Short mmCIF file of C-alpha atoms and ligand atoms in Angstrom, two decimals:
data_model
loop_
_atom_site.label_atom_id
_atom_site.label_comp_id
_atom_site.label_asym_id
_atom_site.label_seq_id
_atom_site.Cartn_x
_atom_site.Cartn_y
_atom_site.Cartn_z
CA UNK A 38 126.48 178.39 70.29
CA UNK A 39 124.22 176.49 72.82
CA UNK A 40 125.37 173.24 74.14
CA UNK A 41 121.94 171.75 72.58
CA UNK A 42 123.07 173.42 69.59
CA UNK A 43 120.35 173.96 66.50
CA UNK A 44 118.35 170.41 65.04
CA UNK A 45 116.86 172.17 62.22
CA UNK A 46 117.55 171.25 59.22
CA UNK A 47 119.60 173.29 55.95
CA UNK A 48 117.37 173.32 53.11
CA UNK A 49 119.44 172.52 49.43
CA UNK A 50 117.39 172.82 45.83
CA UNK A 51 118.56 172.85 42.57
CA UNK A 52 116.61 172.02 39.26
CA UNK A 53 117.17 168.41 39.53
CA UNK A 54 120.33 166.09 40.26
CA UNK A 55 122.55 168.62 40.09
CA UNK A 56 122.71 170.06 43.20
CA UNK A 57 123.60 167.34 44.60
CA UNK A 58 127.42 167.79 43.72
CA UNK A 59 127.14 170.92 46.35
CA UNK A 60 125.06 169.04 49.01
CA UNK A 61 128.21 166.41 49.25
CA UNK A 62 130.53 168.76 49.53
CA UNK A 63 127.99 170.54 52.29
CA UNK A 64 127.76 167.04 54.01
CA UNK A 65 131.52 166.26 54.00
CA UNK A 66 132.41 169.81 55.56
CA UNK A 67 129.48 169.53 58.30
CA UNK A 68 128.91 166.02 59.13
CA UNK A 69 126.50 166.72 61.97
CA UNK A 70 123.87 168.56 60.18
CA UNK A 71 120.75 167.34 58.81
CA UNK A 72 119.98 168.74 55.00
CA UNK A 73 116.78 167.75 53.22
CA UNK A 74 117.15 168.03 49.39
CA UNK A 75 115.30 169.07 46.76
CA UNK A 76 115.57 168.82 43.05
CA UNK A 77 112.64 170.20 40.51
CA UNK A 78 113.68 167.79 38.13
CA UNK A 79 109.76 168.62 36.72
CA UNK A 80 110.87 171.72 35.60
CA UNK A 81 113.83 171.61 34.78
CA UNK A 82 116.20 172.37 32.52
CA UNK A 83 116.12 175.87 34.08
CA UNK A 84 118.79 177.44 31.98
CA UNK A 85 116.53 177.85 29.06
CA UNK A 86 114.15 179.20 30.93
CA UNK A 87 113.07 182.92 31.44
CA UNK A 88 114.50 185.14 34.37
CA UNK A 89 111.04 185.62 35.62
CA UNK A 90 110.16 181.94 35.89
CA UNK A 91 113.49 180.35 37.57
CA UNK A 92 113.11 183.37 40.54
CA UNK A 93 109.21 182.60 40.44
CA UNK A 94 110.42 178.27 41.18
CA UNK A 95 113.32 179.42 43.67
CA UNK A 96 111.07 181.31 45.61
CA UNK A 97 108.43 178.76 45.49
CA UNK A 98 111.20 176.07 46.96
CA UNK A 99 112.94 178.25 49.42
CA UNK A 100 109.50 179.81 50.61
CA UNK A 101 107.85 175.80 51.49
CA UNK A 102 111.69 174.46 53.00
CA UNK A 103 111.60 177.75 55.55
CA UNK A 104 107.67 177.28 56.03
CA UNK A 105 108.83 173.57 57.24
CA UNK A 106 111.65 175.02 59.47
CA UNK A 107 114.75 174.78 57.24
CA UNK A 108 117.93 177.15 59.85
CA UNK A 109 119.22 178.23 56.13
CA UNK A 110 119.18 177.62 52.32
CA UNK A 111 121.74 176.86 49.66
CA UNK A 112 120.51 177.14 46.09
CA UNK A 113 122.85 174.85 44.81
CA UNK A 114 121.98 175.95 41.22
CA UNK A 115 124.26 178.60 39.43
CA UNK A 116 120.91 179.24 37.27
CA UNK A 117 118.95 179.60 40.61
CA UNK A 118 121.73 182.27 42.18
CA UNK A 119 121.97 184.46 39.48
CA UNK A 120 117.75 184.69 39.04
CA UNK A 121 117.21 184.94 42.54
CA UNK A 122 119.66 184.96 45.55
CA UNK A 123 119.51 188.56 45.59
CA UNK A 124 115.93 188.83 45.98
CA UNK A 125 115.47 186.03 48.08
CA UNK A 126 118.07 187.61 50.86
CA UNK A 127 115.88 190.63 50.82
CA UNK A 128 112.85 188.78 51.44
CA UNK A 129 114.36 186.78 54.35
CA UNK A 130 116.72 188.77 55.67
CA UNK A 131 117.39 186.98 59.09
CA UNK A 132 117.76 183.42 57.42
CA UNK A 133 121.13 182.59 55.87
CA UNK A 134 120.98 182.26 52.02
CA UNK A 135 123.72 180.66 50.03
CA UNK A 136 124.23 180.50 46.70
CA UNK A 137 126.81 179.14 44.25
CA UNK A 138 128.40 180.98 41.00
CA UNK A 139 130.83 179.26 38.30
CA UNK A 140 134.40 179.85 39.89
CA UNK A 141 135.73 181.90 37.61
CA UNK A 142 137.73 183.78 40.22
CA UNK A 143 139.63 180.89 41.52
CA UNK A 144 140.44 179.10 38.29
CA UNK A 145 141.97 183.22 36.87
CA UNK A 146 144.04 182.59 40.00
CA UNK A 147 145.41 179.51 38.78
CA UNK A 148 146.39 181.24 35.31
CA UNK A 149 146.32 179.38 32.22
CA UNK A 150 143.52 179.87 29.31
CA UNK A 151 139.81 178.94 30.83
CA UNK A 152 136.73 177.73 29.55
CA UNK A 153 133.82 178.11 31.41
CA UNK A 154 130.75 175.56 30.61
CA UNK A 155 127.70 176.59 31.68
CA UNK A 156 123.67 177.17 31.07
CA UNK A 157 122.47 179.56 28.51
CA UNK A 158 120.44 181.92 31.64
CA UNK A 159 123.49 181.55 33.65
CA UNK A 160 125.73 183.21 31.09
CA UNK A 161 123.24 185.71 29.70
CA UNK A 162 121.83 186.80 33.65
CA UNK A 163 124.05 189.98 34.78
CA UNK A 164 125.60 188.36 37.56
CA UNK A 165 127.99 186.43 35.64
CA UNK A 166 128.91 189.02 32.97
CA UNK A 167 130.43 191.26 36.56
CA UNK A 168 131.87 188.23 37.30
CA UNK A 169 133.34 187.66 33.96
CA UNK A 170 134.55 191.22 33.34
CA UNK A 171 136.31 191.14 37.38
CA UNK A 172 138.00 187.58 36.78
CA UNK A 173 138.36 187.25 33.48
CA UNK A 174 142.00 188.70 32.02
CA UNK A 175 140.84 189.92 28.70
CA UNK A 176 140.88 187.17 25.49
CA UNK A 177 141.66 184.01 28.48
CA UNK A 178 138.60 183.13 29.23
CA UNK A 179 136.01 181.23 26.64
CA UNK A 180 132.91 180.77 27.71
CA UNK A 181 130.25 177.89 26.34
CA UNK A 182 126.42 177.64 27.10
CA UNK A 183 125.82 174.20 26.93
CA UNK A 184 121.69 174.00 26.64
CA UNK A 185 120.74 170.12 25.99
CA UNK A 186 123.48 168.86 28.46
CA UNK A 187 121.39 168.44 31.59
CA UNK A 188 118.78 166.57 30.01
CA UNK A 189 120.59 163.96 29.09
CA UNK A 190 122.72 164.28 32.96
CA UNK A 191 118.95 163.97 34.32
CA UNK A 192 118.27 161.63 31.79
CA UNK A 193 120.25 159.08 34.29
CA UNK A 194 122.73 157.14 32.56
CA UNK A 195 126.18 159.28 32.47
CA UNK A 196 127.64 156.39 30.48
CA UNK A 197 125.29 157.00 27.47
CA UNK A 198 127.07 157.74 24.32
CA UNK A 199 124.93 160.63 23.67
CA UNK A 200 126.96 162.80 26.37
CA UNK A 201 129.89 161.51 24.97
CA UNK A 202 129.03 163.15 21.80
CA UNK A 203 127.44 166.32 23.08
CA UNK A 204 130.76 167.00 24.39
CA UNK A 205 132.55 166.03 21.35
CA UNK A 206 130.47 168.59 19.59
CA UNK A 207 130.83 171.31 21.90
CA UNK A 208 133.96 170.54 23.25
CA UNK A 209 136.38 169.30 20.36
CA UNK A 210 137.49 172.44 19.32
CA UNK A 211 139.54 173.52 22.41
CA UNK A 212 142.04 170.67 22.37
CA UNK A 213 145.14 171.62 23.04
CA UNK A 214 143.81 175.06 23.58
CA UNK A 215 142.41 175.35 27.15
CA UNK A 216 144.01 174.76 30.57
CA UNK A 217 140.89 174.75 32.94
CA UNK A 218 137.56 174.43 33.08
CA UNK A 219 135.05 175.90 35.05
CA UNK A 220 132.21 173.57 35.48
CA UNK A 221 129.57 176.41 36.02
CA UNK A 222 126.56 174.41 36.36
CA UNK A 223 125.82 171.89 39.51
CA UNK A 224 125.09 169.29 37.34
CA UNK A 225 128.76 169.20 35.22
CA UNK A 226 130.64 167.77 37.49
CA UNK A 227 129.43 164.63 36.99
CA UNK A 228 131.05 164.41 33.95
CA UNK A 229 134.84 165.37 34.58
CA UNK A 230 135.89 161.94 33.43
CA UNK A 231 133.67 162.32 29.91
CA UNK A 232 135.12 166.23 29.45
CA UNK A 233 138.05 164.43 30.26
CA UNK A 234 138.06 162.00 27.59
CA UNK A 235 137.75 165.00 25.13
CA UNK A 236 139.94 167.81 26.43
CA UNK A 237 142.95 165.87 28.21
CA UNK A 238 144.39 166.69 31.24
CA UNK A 239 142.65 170.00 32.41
CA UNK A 240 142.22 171.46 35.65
CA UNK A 241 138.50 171.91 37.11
CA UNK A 242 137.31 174.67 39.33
CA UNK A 243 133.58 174.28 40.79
CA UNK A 244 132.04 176.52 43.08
CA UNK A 245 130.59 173.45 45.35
CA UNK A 246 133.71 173.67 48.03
CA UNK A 247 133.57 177.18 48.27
CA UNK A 248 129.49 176.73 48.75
CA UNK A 249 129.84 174.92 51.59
CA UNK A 250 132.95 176.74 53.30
CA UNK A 251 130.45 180.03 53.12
CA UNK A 252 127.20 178.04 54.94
CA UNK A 253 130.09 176.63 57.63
CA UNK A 254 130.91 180.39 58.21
CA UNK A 255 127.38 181.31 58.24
CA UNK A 256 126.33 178.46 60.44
CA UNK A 257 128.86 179.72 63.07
CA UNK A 258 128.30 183.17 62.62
CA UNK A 259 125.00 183.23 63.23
CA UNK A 260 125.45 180.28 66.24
CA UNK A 261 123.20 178.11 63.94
CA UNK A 262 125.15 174.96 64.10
CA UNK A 263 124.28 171.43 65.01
CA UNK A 264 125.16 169.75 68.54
CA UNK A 265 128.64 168.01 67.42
CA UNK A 266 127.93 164.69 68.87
CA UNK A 267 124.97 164.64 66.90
CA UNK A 268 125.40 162.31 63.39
CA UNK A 269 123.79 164.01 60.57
CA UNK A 270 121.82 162.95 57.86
CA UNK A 271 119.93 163.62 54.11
CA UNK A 272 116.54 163.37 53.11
CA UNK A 273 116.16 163.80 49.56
CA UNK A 274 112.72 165.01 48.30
CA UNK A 275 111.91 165.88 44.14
CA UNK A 276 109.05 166.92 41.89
CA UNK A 277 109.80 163.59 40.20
CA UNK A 278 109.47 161.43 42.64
CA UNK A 279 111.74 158.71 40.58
CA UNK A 280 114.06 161.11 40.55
CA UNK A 281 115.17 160.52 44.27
CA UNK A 282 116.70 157.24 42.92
CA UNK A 283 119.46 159.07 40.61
CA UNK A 284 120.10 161.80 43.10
CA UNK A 285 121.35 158.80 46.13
CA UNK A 286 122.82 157.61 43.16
CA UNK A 287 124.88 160.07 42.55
CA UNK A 288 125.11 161.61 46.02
CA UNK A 289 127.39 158.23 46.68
CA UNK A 290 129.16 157.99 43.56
CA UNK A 291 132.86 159.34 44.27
CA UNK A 292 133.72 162.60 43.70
N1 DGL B 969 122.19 172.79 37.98
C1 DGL B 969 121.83 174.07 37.59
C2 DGL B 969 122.94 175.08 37.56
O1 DGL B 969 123.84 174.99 38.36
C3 DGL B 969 120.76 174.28 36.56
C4 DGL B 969 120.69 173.35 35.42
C5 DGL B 969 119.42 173.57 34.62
O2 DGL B 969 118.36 173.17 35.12
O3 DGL B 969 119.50 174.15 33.54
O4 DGL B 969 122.95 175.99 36.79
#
Protein backbone atom coordinates (compact mmCIF):
# COMPACT_ATOMS: atom_id res chain seq x y z
CA UNK A 1 0.00 0.00 0.00
CA UNK A 2 1.30 3.57 -0.81
CA UNK A 3 1.90 5.93 1.96
CA UNK A 4 -0.78 8.33 0.10
CA UNK A 5 -2.83 5.37 0.14
CA UNK A 6 -6.21 5.28 -2.28
CA UNK A 7 -9.02 8.53 -1.80
CA UNK A 8 -11.51 6.95 -3.94
CA UNK A 9 -14.40 6.19 -2.74
CA UNK A 10 -16.39 2.36 -2.16
CA UNK A 11 -19.55 2.49 -3.90
CA UNK A 12 -22.71 0.67 -1.62
CA UNK A 13 -26.47 0.22 -3.35
CA UNK A 14 -29.22 -1.61 -2.30
CA UNK A 15 -32.99 -1.14 -3.30
CA UNK A 16 -33.61 1.43 -0.75
CA UNK A 17 -32.83 1.80 3.14
CA UNK A 18 -31.76 -1.39 3.49
CA UNK A 19 -28.43 -1.45 2.68
CA UNK A 20 -27.67 0.67 4.93
CA UNK A 21 -27.46 -2.02 7.81
CA UNK A 22 -24.21 -3.32 5.68
CA UNK A 23 -22.74 0.20 4.99
CA UNK A 24 -22.50 0.62 9.06
CA UNK A 25 -21.05 -2.31 9.58
CA UNK A 26 -18.58 -1.33 6.39
CA UNK A 27 -18.00 2.11 8.18
CA UNK A 28 -17.35 0.70 11.69
CA UNK A 29 -14.70 -1.93 10.30
CA UNK A 30 -12.91 0.84 7.99
CA UNK A 31 -13.25 4.13 9.54
CA UNK A 32 -10.98 5.91 7.07
CA UNK A 33 -12.76 5.25 3.93
CA UNK A 34 -15.11 7.34 2.14
CA UNK A 35 -18.45 5.30 0.83
CA UNK A 36 -21.14 7.11 -1.14
CA UNK A 37 -24.53 5.31 -0.88
CA UNK A 38 -27.13 4.54 -2.89
CA UNK A 39 -30.60 3.25 -2.41
CA UNK A 40 -33.27 2.82 -5.51
CA UNK A 41 -35.91 3.26 -3.18
CA UNK A 42 -37.92 4.19 -6.81
CA UNK A 43 -37.84 0.82 -7.67
CA UNK A 44 -37.94 -0.97 -5.17
CA UNK A 45 -39.27 -3.63 -3.61
CA UNK A 46 -36.86 -5.70 -5.76
CA UNK A 47 -37.75 -9.08 -4.43
CA UNK A 48 -40.89 -9.25 -6.41
CA UNK A 49 -39.34 -8.34 -9.20
CA UNK A 50 -38.08 -10.43 -12.25
CA UNK A 51 -34.40 -11.83 -12.47
CA UNK A 52 -33.93 -9.90 -15.60
CA UNK A 53 -34.91 -6.52 -14.19
CA UNK A 54 -32.99 -6.46 -10.61
CA UNK A 55 -29.48 -7.49 -12.77
CA UNK A 56 -30.70 -4.86 -15.50
CA UNK A 57 -30.93 -1.92 -12.02
CA UNK A 58 -27.61 -3.44 -10.42
CA UNK A 59 -25.81 -2.99 -13.41
CA UNK A 60 -27.26 0.32 -14.07
CA UNK A 61 -25.98 1.43 -10.30
CA UNK A 62 -22.67 -0.26 -10.24
CA UNK A 63 -21.94 0.80 -13.98
CA UNK A 64 -22.62 5.07 -13.02
CA UNK A 65 -20.69 4.60 -9.17
CA UNK A 66 -17.42 3.06 -11.24
CA UNK A 67 -18.02 5.68 -14.18
CA UNK A 68 -17.66 8.34 -11.12
CA UNK A 69 -14.51 6.54 -9.74
CA UNK A 70 -15.92 4.27 -7.01
CA UNK A 71 -12.09 1.71 -5.88
CA UNK A 72 -14.94 -1.15 -5.34
CA UNK A 73 -18.67 -2.05 -4.89
CA UNK A 74 -20.75 -3.79 -2.28
CA UNK A 75 -24.29 -4.65 -3.32
CA UNK A 76 -25.57 -4.60 -0.05
CA UNK A 77 -28.81 -6.29 -1.27
CA UNK A 78 -29.20 -10.17 -0.90
CA UNK A 79 -31.83 -9.67 -3.93
CA UNK A 80 -29.08 -7.68 -5.84
CA UNK A 81 -26.22 -10.64 -5.18
CA UNK A 82 -28.07 -13.42 -6.16
CA UNK A 83 -29.42 -11.52 -9.72
CA UNK A 84 -26.21 -10.15 -10.41
CA UNK A 85 -22.83 -10.38 -8.54
CA UNK A 86 -21.82 -13.04 -10.75
CA UNK A 87 -22.23 -11.20 -13.83
CA UNK A 88 -21.16 -8.05 -12.65
CA UNK A 89 -17.52 -9.64 -11.55
CA UNK A 90 -17.24 -10.80 -15.08
CA UNK A 91 -17.89 -7.54 -16.49
CA UNK A 92 -15.38 -5.76 -14.20
CA UNK A 93 -13.04 -8.05 -13.47
CA UNK A 94 -10.19 -5.80 -12.01
CA UNK A 95 -12.65 -3.88 -9.58
CA UNK A 96 -13.53 -5.60 -6.30
CA UNK A 97 -17.24 -6.67 -6.11
CA UNK A 98 -18.89 -7.62 -2.89
CA UNK A 99 -21.91 -8.97 -2.27
CA UNK A 100 -23.96 -10.19 0.70
CA UNK A 101 -26.11 -13.63 1.04
CA UNK A 102 -28.52 -14.58 4.10
CA UNK A 103 -26.03 -16.35 6.61
CA UNK A 104 -27.28 -19.46 6.57
CA UNK A 105 -23.85 -21.01 7.03
CA UNK A 106 -22.99 -19.34 10.21
CA UNK A 107 -26.31 -19.57 12.01
CA UNK A 108 -26.12 -24.06 10.91
CA UNK A 109 -22.90 -23.54 12.85
CA UNK A 110 -24.57 -22.35 15.80
CA UNK A 111 -27.09 -25.46 15.71
CA UNK A 112 -30.49 -25.11 16.83
CA UNK A 113 -33.73 -25.06 14.37
CA UNK A 114 -33.45 -21.82 11.84
CA UNK A 115 -35.70 -19.72 10.08
CA UNK A 116 -34.55 -17.79 7.43
CA UNK A 117 -36.72 -14.50 6.44
CA UNK A 118 -36.17 -13.27 3.32
CA UNK A 119 -37.53 -11.80 -0.27
CA UNK A 120 -39.53 -13.92 -2.55
CA UNK A 121 -36.44 -13.51 -5.68
CA UNK A 122 -33.95 -14.12 -3.05
CA UNK A 123 -35.34 -17.51 -2.11
CA UNK A 124 -36.54 -18.61 -5.54
CA UNK A 125 -32.89 -17.25 -7.45
CA UNK A 126 -30.42 -20.46 -7.52
CA UNK A 127 -27.92 -19.03 -5.41
CA UNK A 128 -29.68 -19.53 -2.29
CA UNK A 129 -31.23 -22.96 -2.95
CA UNK A 130 -26.90 -24.19 -3.13
CA UNK A 131 -26.72 -22.36 -0.23
CA UNK A 132 -29.64 -23.92 1.41
CA UNK A 133 -28.94 -27.52 0.34
CA UNK A 134 -24.79 -26.93 1.69
CA UNK A 135 -25.93 -25.31 5.14
CA UNK A 136 -29.01 -26.45 5.74
CA UNK A 137 -29.12 -30.02 7.92
CA UNK A 138 -32.14 -31.55 6.37
CA UNK A 139 -35.88 -30.63 8.10
CA UNK A 140 -33.80 -27.54 10.47
CA UNK A 141 -34.06 -24.97 8.47
CA UNK A 142 -37.61 -23.07 7.56
CA UNK A 143 -37.47 -20.68 5.27
CA UNK A 144 -40.18 -17.56 4.82
CA UNK A 145 -40.44 -15.06 1.82
CA UNK A 146 -41.69 -12.17 3.34
CA UNK A 147 -42.99 -9.92 0.11
CA UNK A 148 -44.90 -6.68 1.61
CA UNK A 149 -42.31 -6.29 4.48
CA UNK A 150 -40.00 -3.72 2.92
CA UNK A 151 -42.61 -1.47 1.95
CA UNK A 152 -43.77 -0.77 4.96
CA UNK A 153 -39.56 -0.74 6.38
CA UNK A 154 -39.27 1.99 3.44
CA UNK A 155 -42.45 3.23 4.34
CA UNK A 156 -40.35 5.03 7.35
CA UNK A 157 -41.92 4.57 10.54
CA UNK A 158 -40.59 1.07 12.11
CA UNK A 159 -42.91 1.78 15.04
CA UNK A 160 -46.10 1.47 12.88
CA UNK A 161 -48.40 -1.19 14.00
CA UNK A 162 -48.71 -2.50 10.61
CA UNK A 163 -45.12 -4.25 10.91
CA UNK A 164 -46.08 -5.34 14.09
CA UNK A 165 -48.78 -7.28 12.54
CA UNK A 166 -47.09 -8.40 9.36
CA UNK A 167 -44.89 -10.21 11.62
CA UNK A 168 -47.57 -11.52 13.74
CA UNK A 169 -48.99 -13.01 10.62
CA UNK A 170 -46.00 -14.44 9.26
CA UNK A 171 -44.22 -15.03 12.21
CA UNK A 172 -46.68 -16.42 14.99
CA UNK A 173 -46.52 -19.79 14.11
CA UNK A 174 -42.86 -20.58 15.05
CA UNK A 175 -43.10 -19.75 18.73
CA UNK A 176 -41.47 -21.88 20.68
CA UNK A 177 -40.33 -23.61 17.59
CA UNK A 178 -37.26 -21.79 16.16
CA UNK A 179 -33.86 -20.95 17.69
CA UNK A 180 -32.39 -18.43 15.08
CA UNK A 181 -33.14 -16.36 12.55
CA UNK A 182 -31.48 -15.43 9.59
CA UNK A 183 -32.40 -11.99 8.62
CA UNK A 184 -31.73 -12.55 4.81
CA UNK A 185 -32.68 -9.31 3.51
CA UNK A 186 -30.62 -5.84 4.27
CA UNK A 187 -33.54 -4.25 5.25
CA UNK A 188 -34.67 -6.90 8.36
CA UNK A 189 -32.51 -5.98 10.64
CA UNK A 190 -34.13 -3.12 11.50
CA UNK A 191 -36.64 -4.92 13.05
CA UNK A 192 -34.89 -7.43 15.55
CA UNK A 193 -36.67 -5.78 18.43
CA UNK A 194 -40.37 -6.17 16.53
CA UNK A 195 -39.36 -10.10 15.45
CA UNK A 196 -38.42 -9.99 18.85
CA UNK A 197 -41.58 -9.10 20.36
CA UNK A 198 -43.11 -12.13 18.45
CA UNK A 199 -40.60 -14.97 18.55
CA UNK A 200 -38.77 -14.45 22.07
CA UNK A 201 -35.38 -14.73 22.66
CA UNK A 202 -33.78 -15.92 19.29
CA UNK A 203 -30.47 -15.63 17.98
CA UNK A 204 -29.85 -13.46 14.64
CA UNK A 205 -27.31 -14.14 12.00
CA UNK A 206 -26.94 -11.33 9.14
CA UNK A 207 -24.55 -11.39 6.52
CA UNK A 208 -23.62 -7.45 7.04
CA UNK A 209 -20.33 -8.31 9.37
CA UNK A 210 -19.16 -10.83 7.20
CA UNK A 211 -19.81 -8.14 4.13
CA UNK A 212 -17.58 -5.91 5.37
CA UNK A 213 -14.75 -8.34 6.78
CA UNK A 214 -14.59 -9.59 2.85
CA UNK A 215 -14.22 -5.69 1.30
CA UNK A 216 -11.42 -5.17 4.38
CA UNK A 217 -9.65 -8.27 2.84
CA UNK A 218 -10.20 -7.08 -0.56
CA UNK A 219 -9.18 -3.54 0.17
CA UNK A 220 -5.79 -4.90 1.41
CA UNK A 221 -5.39 -7.41 -1.03
CA UNK A 222 -5.58 -5.47 -3.77
CA UNK A 223 -3.49 -2.36 -1.80
CA UNK A 224 -6.76 -0.34 -2.29
CA UNK A 225 -7.03 1.08 1.12
CA UNK A 226 -7.37 4.58 2.43
CA UNK A 227 -4.33 6.68 4.01
CA UNK A 228 -5.04 5.76 7.89
CA UNK A 229 -4.78 9.20 9.19
CA UNK A 230 -7.32 10.10 6.88
CA UNK A 231 -11.14 10.38 8.70
CA UNK A 232 -13.68 8.91 6.49
CA UNK A 233 -16.96 9.79 5.59
CA UNK A 234 -20.71 8.91 3.79
CA UNK A 235 -22.51 10.55 1.22
CA UNK A 236 -25.79 9.14 0.77
CA UNK A 237 -27.43 9.58 -2.69
CA UNK A 238 -31.26 7.84 -3.71
CA UNK A 239 -33.74 7.74 -6.57
CA UNK A 240 -36.07 9.28 -3.97
CA UNK A 241 -34.47 12.00 -3.07
CA UNK A 242 -36.61 12.13 0.43
CA UNK A 243 -35.42 9.03 0.93
CA UNK A 244 -31.86 10.26 2.05
CA UNK A 245 -33.67 11.46 5.24
CA UNK A 246 -34.66 7.76 6.50
CA UNK A 247 -31.43 6.22 5.35
CA UNK A 248 -29.14 8.96 8.01
CA UNK A 249 -31.89 8.01 10.00
CA UNK A 250 -31.29 4.81 10.26
CA UNK A 251 -27.58 4.76 9.44
CA UNK A 252 -27.37 6.38 13.24
CA UNK A 253 -29.91 4.50 14.92
CA UNK A 254 -28.01 1.75 17.12
CA UNK A 255 -27.43 -1.41 15.94
N1 LIG B 1 -32.65 -5.15 0.84
C1 LIG B 1 -32.75 -6.09 -0.18
C2 LIG B 1 -32.24 -7.46 0.13
O1 LIG B 1 -31.30 -7.57 0.89
C3 LIG B 1 -33.90 -6.05 -1.14
C4 LIG B 1 -35.24 -5.71 -0.63
C5 LIG B 1 -36.22 -5.50 -1.76
O2 LIG B 1 -36.12 -4.44 -2.40
O3 LIG B 1 -37.05 -6.37 -1.99
O4 LIG B 1 -32.69 -8.44 -0.36
Amino acid sequence: MSNTGDDRFIGVFDSGAGGVSVLRACVALLPHEHFRYFGDSANAPYGDQGEQRIRELSFLHAARMIDEGAKAIVIACNTATSAAAAALRETYPDLPILGIEPALKPASKAGGRILVLATKATVQLDKYNVLAQEHGAAGNVVTVPCSGLVELIESGDLGDPAISEYLQRKLGGYVGKVDSVVLGCTHYPFLKRQITAVLGDVAFFDGAEGTARNLKRHLEQNGLCACTSQQGGVEFESSVPAQVALYKRLFEQAP
